[in-house]
GROMACS .gro file of C-alpha atoms in nm:
model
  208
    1UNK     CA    1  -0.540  -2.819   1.376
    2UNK     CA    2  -0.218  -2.597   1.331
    3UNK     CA    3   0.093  -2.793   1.425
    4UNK     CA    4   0.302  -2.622   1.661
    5UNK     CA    5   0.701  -2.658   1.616
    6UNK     CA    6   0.942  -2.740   1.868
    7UNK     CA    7   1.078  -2.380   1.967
    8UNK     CA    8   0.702  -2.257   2.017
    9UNK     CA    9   0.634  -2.530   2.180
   10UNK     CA   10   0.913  -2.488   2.445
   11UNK     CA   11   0.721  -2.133   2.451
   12UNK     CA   12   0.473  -2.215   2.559
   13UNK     CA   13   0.586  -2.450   2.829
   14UNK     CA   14   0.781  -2.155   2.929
   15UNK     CA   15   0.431  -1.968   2.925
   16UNK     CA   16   0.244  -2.249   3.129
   17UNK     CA   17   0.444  -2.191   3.373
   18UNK     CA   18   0.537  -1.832   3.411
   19UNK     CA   19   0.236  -1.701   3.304
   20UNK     CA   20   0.241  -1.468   2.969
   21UNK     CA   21   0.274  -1.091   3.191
   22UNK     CA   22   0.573  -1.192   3.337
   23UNK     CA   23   0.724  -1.412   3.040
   24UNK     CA   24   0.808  -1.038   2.878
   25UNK     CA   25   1.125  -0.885   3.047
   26UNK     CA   26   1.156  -0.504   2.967
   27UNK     CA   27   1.506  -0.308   2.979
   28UNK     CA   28   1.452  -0.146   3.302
   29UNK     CA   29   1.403  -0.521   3.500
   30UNK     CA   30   1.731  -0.596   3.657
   31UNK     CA   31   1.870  -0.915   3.887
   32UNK     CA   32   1.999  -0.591   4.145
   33UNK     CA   33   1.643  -0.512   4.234
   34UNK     CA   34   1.545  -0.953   4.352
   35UNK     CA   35   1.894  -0.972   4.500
   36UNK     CA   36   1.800  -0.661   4.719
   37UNK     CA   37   1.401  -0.799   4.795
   38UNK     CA   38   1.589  -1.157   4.844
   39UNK     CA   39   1.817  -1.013   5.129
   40UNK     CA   40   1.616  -0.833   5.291
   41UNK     CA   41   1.389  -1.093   5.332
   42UNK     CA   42   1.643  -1.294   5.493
   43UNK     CA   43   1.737  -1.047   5.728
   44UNK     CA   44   1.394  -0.962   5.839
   45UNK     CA   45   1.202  -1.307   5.837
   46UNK     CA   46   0.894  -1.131   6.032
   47UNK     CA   47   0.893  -0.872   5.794
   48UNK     CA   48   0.881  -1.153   5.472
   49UNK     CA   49   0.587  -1.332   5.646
   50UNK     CA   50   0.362  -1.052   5.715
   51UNK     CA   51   0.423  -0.925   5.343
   52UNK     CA   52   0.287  -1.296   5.226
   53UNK     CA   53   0.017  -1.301   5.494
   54UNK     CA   54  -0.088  -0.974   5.330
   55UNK     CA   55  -0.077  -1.070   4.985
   56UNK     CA   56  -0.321  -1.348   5.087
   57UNK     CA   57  -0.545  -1.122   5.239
   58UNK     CA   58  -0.519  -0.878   4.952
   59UNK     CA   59  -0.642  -1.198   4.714
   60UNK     CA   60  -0.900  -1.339   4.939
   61UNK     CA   61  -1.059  -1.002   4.981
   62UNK     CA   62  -0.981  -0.948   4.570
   63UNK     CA   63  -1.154  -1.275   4.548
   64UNK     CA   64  -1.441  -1.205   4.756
   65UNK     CA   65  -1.555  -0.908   4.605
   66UNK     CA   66  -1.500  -1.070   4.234
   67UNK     CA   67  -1.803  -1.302   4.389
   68UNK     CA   68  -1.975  -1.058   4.479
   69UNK     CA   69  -1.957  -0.888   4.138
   70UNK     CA   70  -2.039  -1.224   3.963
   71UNK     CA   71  -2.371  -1.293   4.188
   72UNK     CA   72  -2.486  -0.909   4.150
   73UNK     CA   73  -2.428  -0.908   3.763
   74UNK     CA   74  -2.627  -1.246   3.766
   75UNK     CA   75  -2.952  -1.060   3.872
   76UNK     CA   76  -2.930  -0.791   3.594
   77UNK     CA   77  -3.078  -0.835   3.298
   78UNK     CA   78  -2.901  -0.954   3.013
   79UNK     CA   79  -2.755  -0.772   2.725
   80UNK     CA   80  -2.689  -0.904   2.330
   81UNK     CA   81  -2.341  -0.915   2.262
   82UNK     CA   82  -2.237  -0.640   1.998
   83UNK     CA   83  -2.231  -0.792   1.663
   84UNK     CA   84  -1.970  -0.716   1.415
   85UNK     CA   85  -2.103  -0.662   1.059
   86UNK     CA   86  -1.830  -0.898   0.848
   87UNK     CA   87  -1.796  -0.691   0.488
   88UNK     CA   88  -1.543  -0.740   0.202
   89UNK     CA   89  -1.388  -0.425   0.332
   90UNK     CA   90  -1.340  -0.452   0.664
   91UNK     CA   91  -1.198  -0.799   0.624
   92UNK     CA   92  -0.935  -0.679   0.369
   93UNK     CA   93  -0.862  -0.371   0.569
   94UNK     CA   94  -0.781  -0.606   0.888
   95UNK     CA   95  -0.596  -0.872   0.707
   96UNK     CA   96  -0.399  -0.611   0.511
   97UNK     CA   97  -0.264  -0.479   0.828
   98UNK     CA   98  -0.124  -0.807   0.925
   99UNK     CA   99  -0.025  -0.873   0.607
  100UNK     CA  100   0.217  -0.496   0.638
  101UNK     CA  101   0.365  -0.622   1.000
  102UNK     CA  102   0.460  -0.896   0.770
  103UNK     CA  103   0.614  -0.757   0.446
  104UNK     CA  104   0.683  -0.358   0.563
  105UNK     CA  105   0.985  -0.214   0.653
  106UNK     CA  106   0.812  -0.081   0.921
  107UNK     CA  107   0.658  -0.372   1.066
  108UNK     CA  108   0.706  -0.606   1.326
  109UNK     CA  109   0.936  -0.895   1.136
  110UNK     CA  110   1.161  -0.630   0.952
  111UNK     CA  111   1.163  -0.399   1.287
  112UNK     CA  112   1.300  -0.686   1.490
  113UNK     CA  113   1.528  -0.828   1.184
  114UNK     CA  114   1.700  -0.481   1.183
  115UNK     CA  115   1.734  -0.500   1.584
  116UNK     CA  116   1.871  -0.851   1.586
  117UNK     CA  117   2.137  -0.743   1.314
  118UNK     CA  118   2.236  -0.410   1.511
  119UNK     CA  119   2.245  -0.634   1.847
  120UNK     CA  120   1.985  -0.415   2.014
  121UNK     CA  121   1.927  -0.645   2.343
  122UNK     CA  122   1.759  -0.381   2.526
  123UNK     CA  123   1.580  -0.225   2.244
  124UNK     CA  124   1.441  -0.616   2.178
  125UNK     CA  125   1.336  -0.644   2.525
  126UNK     CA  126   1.106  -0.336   2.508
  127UNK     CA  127   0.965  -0.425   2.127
  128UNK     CA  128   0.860  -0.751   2.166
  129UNK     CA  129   0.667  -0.687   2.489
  130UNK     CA  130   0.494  -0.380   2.307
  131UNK     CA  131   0.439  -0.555   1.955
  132UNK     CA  132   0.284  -0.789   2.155
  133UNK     CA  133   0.024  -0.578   2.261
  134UNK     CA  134  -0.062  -0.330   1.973
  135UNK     CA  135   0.036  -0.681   1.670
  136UNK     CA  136  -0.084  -1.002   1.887
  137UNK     CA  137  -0.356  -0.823   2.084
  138UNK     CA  138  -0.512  -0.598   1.869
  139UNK     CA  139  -0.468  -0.667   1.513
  140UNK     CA  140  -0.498  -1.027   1.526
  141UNK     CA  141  -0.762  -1.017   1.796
  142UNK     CA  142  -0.959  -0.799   1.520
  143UNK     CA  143  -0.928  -1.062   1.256
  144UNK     CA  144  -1.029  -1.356   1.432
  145UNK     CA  145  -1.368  -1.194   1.561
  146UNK     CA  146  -1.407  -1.144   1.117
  147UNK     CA  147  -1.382  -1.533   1.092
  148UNK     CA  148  -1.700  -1.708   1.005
  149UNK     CA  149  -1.604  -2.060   1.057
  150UNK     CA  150  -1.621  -2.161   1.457
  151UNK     CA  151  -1.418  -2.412   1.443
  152UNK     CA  152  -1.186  -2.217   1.254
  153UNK     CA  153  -1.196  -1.935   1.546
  154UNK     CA  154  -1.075  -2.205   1.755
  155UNK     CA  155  -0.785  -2.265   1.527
  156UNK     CA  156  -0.691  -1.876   1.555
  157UNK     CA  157  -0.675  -1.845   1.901
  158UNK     CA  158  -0.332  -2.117   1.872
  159UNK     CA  159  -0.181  -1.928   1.608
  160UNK     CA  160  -0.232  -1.610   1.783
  161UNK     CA  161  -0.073  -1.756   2.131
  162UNK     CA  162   0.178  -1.879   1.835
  163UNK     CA  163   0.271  -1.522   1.774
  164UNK     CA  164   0.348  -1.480   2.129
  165UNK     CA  165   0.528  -1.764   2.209
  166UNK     CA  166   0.741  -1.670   1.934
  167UNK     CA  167   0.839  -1.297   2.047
  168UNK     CA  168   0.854  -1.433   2.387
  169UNK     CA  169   1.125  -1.670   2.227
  170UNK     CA  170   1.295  -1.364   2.100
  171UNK     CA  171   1.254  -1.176   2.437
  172UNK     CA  172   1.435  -1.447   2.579
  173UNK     CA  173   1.728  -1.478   2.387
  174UNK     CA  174   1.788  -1.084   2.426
  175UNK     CA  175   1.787  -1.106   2.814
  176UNK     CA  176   2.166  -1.022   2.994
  177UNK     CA  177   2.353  -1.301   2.996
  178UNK     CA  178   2.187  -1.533   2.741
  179UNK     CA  179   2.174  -1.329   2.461
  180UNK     CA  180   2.196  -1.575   2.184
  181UNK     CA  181   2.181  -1.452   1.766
  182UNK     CA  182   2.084  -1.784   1.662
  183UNK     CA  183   1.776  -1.877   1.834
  184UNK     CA  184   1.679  -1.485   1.777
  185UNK     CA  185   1.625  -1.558   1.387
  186UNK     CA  186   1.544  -1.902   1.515
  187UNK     CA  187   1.228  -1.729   1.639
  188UNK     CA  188   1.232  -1.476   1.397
  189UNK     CA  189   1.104  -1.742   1.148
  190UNK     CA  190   0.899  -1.954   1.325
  191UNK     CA  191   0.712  -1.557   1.369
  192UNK     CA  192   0.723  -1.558   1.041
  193UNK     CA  193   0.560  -1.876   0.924
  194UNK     CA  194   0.334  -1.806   1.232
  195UNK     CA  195   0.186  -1.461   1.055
  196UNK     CA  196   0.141  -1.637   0.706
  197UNK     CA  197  -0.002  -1.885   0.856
  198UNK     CA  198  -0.283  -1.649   1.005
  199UNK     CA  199  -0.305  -1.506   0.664
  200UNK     CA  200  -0.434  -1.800   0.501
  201UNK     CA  201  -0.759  -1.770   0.718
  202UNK     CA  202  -0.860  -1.466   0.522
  203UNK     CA  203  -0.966  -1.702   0.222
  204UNK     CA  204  -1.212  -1.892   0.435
  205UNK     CA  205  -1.445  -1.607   0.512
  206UNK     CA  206  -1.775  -1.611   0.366
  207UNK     CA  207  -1.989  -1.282   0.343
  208UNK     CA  208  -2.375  -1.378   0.330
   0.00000   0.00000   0.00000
């Protein structure tokens, strides 16, 4: 099993607790917009109740009808999953993306390197919530369907979550008020062992 260090690990504390859609903070989030939500809920305690008693209806009922969904899909007949044809090329072509986000210019560790060094804060915040997405998501969530070894899948799945605990770290560090350089590169390598990391699970492929 991978061995997680200490600053993802306080990631993904954060993670377990937050949950990882509202771990990401994008420029346009602002303290203004709670302190106005906090006081008028304090002026208008009716008003603050009935908005909670609705959110619980709004879940119940969201809840409900997810049952519904599950017991209705239950009764239709089953369908084989897609399979995904694992060839020499496709396996290079998806591990050679990663491998660019990694070494490019363009890619995500250079990217946020540059943006560290030009203190870009709000440019961070918006990056790392979107590399998440199109890097994290998608190109490692390609990969690890290419693996071969199950247990090994397993194994992926942490060093993927690795990769976000890691810009999540980043994200962090560039909010107002605790912007802090040092854990940003502190983050900015433990991203990058992270991705090599990944890489090495290219070699373990085998093509039948």
């Amino acid at each position: 099993m991978p061995q997680l260090s200490i600053a993802t690990t306080i990631a993904l504390l954060y993670c377990c607790c937050s949950g990882y859609a509202s771990a990401f903070i994008a420029p346009s989030s602002s303290s203004s917009s709670a302190a106005s939500i906090s006081q008028t809920s304090s002026h208008h305690p009716a008003t603050a109740l009935q908005a909670t008693r609705r959110n619980f209806l709004t879940q119940s009922i969201a809840t409900s009808t997810t049952a519904a969904l599950i017991l209705t899909s239950s009764q239709q007949p089953a369908f084989a999953k897609e399979t995904i044809e694992v060839t020499p090329e496709l396996v290079t072509e998806s591990f050679a993306a990663i491998r660019n986000e990694l070494t490019s210019p363009n890619g995500v560790v250079s990217t946020l390197s540059n943006l560290i060094d030009n203190g870009s804060f709000e440019d961070i915040l918006q990056y790392t919530k979107e590399s998440d997405a199109y890097f994290r998501k998608a190109k490692l969530g390609k990969a690890r369907k290419l693996l071969t070894d199950k247990d090994l899948k397993g194994e992926a799945v942490l060093m993927s979550n690795a990769v976000t605990f890691d810009l999540i770290g980043i994200n962090r560090a560039s909010r107002p008020g605790k912007e802090s350089r040092e854990d940003q590169l502190r983050y900015l390598e433990e991203l990058k062992k992270d991705i090599e990391k990944f890489l090495e699970l290219e070699k373990t492929i085998v093509f039948e």
